[in-house]
Tab-separated table of N, CA and C in Angstrom:
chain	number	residue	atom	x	y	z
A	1	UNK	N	0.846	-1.185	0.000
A	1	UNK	CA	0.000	0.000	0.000
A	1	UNK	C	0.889	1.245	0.000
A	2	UNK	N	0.399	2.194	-0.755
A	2	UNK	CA	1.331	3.484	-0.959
A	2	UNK	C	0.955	4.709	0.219
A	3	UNK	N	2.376	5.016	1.089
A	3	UNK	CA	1.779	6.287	1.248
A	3	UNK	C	0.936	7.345	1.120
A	4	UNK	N	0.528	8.412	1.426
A	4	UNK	CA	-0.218	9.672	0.906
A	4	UNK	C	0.825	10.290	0.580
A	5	UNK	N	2.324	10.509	1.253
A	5	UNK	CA	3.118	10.893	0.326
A	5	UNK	C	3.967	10.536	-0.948
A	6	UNK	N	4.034	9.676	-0.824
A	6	UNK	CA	4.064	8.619	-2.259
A	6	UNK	C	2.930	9.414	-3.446
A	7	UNK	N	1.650	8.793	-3.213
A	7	UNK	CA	0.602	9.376	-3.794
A	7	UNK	C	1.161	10.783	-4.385
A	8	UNK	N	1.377	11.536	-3.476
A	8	UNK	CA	1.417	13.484	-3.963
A	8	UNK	C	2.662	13.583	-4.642
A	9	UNK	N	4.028	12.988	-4.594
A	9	UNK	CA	4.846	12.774	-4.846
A	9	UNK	C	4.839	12.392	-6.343
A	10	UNK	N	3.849	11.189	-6.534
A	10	UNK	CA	3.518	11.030	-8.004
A	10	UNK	C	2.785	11.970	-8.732
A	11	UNK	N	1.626	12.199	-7.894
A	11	UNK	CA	0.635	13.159	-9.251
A	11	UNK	C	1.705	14.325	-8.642
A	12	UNK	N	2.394	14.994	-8.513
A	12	UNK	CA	3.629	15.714	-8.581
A	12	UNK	C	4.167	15.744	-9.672
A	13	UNK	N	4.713	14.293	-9.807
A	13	UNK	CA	5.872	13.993	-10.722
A	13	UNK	C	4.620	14.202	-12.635
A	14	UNK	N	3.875	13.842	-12.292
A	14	UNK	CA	2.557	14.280	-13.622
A	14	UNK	C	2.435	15.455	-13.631
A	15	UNK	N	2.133	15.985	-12.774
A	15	UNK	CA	1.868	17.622	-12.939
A	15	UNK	C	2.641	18.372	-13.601
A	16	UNK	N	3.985	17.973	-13.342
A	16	UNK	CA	5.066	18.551	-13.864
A	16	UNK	C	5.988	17.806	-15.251
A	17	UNK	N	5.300	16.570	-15.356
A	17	UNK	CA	5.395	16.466	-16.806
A	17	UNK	C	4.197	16.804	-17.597
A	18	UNK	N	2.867	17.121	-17.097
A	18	UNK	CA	2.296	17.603	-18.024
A	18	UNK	C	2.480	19.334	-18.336
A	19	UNK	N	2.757	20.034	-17.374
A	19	UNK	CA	3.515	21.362	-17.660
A	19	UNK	C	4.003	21.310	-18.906
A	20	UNK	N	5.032	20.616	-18.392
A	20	UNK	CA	6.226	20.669	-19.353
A	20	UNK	C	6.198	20.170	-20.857
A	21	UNK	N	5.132	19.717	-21.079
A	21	UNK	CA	4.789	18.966	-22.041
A	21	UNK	C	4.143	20.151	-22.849
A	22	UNK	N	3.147	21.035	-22.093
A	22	UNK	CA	2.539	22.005	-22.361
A	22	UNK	C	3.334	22.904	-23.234
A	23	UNK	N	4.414	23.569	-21.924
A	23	UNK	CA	5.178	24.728	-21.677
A	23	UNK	C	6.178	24.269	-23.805
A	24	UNK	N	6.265	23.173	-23.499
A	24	UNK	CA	7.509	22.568	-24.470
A	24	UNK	C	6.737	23.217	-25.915
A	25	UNK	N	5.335	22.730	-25.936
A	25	UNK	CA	4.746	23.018	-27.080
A	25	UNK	C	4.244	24.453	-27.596
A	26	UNK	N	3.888	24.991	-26.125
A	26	UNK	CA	3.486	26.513	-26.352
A	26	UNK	C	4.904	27.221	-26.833
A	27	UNK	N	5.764	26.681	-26.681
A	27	UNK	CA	7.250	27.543	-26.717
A	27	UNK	C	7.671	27.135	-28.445
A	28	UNK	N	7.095	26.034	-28.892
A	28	UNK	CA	7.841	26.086	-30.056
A	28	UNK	C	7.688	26.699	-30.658
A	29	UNK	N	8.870	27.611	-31.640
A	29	UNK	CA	8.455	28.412	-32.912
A	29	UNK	C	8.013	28.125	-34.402
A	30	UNK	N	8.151	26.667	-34.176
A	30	UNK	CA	6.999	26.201	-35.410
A	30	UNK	C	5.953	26.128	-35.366
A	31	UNK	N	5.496	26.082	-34.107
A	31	UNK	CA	3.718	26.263	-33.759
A	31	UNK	C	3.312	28.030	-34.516
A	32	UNK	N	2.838	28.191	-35.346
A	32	UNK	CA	2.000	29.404	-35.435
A	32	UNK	C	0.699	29.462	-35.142
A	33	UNK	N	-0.424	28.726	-34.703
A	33	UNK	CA	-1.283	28.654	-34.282
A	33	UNK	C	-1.817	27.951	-32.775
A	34	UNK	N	-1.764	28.156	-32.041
A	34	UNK	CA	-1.904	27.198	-30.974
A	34	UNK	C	-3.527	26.354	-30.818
A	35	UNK	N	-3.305	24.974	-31.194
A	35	UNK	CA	-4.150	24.247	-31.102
A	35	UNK	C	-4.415	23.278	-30.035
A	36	UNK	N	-5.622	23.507	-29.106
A	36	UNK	CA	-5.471	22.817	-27.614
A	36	UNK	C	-6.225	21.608	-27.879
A	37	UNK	N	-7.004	21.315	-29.394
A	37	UNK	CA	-7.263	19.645	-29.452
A	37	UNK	C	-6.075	18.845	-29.814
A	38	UNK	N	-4.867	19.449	-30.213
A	38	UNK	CA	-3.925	18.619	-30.432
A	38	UNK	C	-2.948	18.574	-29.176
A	39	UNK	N	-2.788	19.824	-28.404
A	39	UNK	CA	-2.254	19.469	-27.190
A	39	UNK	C	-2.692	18.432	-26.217
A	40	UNK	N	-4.411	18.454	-26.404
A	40	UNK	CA	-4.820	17.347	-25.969
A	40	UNK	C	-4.846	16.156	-26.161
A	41	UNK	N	-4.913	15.809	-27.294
A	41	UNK	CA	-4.830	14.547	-28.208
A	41	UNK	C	-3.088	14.192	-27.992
A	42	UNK	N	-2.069	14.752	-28.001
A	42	UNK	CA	-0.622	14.689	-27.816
A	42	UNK	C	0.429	14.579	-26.477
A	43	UNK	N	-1.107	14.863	-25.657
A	43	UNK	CA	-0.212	14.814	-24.261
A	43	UNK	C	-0.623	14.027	-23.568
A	44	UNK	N	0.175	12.989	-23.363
A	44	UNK	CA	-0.369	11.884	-22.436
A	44	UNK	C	-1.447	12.153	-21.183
A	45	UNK	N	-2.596	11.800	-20.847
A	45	UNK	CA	-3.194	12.344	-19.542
A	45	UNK	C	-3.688	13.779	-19.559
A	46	UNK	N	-3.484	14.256	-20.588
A	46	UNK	CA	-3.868	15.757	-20.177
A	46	UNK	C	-5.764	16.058	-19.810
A	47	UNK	N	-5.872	15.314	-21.101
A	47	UNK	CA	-7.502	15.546	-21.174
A	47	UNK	C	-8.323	15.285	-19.785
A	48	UNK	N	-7.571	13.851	-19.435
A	48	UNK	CA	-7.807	13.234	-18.110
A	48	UNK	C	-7.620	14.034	-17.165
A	49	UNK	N	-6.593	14.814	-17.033
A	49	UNK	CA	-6.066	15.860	-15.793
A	49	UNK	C	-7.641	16.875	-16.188
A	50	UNK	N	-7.523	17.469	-17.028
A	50	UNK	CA	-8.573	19.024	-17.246
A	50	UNK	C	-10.099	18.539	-16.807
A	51	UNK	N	-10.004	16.949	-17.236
A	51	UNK	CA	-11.724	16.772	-16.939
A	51	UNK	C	-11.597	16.534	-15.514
A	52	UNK	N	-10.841	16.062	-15.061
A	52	UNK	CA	-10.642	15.730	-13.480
A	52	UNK	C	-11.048	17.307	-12.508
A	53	UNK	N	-9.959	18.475	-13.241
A	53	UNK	CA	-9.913	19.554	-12.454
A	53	UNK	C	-11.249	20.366	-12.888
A	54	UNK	N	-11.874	19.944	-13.477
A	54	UNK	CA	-13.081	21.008	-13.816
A	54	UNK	C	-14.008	20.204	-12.966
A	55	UNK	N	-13.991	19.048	-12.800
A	55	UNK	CA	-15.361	18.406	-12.222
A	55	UNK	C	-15.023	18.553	-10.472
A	56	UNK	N	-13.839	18.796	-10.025
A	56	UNK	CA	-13.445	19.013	-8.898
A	56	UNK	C	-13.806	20.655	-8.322
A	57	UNK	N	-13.932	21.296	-9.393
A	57	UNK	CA	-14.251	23.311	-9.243
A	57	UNK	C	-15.145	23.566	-9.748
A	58	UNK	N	-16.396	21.854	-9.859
A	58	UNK	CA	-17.831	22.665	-10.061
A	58	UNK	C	-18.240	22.978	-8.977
A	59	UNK	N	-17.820	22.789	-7.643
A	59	UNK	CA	-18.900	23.196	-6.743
A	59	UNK	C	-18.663	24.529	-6.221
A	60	UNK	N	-17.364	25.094	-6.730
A	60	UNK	CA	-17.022	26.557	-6.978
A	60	UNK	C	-17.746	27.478	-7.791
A	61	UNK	N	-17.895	27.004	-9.174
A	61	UNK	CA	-18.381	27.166	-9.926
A	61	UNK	C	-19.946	27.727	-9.207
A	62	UNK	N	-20.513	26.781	-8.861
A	62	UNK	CA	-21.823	26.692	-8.465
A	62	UNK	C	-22.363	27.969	-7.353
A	63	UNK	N	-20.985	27.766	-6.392
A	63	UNK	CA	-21.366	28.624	-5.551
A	63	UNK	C	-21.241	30.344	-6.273
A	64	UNK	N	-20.173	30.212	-7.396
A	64	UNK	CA	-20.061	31.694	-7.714
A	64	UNK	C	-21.138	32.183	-8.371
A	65	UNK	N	-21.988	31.187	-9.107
A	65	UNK	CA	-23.581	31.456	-9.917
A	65	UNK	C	-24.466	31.780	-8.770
A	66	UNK	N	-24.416	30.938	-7.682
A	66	UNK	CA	-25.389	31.394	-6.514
A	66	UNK	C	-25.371	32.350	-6.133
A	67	UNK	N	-23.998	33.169	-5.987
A	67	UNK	CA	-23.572	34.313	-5.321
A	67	UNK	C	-23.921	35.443	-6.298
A	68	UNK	N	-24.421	35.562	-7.671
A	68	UNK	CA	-24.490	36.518	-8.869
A	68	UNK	C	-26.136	36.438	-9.032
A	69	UNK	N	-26.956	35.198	-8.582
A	69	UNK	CA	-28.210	35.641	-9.110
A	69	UNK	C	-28.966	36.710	-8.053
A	70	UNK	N	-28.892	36.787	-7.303
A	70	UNK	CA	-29.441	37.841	-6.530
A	70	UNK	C	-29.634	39.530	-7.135
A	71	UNK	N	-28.016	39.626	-7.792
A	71	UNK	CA	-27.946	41.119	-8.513
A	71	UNK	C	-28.145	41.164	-9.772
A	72	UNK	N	-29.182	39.729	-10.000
A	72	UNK	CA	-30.190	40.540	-11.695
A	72	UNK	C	-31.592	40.023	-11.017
A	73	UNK	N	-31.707	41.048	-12.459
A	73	UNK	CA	-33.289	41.492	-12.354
A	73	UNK	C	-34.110	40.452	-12.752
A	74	UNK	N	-35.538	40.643	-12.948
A	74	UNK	CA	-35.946	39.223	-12.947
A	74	UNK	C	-36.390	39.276	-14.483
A	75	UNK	N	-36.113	39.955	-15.297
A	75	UNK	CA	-36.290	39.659	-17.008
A	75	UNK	C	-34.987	39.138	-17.079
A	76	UNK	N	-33.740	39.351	-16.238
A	76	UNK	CA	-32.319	37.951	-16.185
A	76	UNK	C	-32.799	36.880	-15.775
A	77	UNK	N	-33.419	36.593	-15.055
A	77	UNK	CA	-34.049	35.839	-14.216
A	77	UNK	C	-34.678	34.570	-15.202
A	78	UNK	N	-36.016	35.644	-15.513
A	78	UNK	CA	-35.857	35.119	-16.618
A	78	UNK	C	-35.853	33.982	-17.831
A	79	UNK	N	-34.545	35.096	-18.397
A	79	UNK	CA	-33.942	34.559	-19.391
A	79	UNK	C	-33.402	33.571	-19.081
A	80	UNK	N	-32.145	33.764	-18.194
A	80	UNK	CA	-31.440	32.591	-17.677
A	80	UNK	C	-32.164	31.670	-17.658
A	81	UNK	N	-33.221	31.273	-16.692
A	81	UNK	CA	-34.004	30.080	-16.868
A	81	UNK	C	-34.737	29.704	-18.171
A	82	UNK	N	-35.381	30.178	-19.178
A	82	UNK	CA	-35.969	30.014	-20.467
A	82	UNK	C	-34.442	29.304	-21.271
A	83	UNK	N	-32.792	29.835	-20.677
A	83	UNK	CA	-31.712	29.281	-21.428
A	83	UNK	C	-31.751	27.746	-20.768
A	84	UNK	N	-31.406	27.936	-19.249
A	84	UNK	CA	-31.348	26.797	-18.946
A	84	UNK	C	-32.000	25.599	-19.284
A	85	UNK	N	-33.708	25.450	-19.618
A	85	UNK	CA	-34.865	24.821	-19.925
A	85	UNK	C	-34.384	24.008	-21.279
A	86	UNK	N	-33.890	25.053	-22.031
A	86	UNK	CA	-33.254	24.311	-23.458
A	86	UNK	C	-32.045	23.170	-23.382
A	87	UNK	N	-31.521	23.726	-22.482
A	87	UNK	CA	-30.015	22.708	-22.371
A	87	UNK	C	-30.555	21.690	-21.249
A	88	UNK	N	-31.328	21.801	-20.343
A	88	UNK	CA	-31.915	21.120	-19.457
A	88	UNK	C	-33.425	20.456	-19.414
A	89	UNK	N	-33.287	19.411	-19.879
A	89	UNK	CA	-35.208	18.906	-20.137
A	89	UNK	C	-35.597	18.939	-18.558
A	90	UNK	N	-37.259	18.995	-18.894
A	90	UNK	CA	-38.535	18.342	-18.172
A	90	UNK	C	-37.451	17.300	-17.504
């Protein structure tokens, strides 16, 4: 069984090869366009890392929407909900 420092030690040792993996590609001067489906598609784990960290800072997310509906009006109100209804069924 592995440590917890073991554990941090590794996704460490990822973190910082996916940086670098990043950093390596954003830096080249043959890149003239920067394309993040191919950074994704090219970097081992990356996609895996971004879906990991977004589903970990929805409940951030959530709270910062909670904290903003109060200061609109209710034709935001609303709207927002008539948007939501579409992306969100019955």
């Amino acid at each position: 069984m592995t440590s917890k420092s073991e554990n941090m030690e590794k996704e460490y040792k990822n973190l910082e090869r996916l940086l670098a993996s990043t950093l390596y590609y954003l830096s080249d001067d043959e890149v003239e366009e920067i394309d993040l489906e191919y950074l994704m598609e090219h970097t081992n784990g990356l996609r895996e890392w971004w879906q990991q960290y977004r589903e970990k800072n929805k409940k951030v997310l959530e709270k910062e929407i909670q904290h903003l509906l109060p200061s609109l009006s209710l034709e935001e109100l609303e709207e927002l909900k008539a948007r939501l209804k579409k992306v969100i069924p019955d």
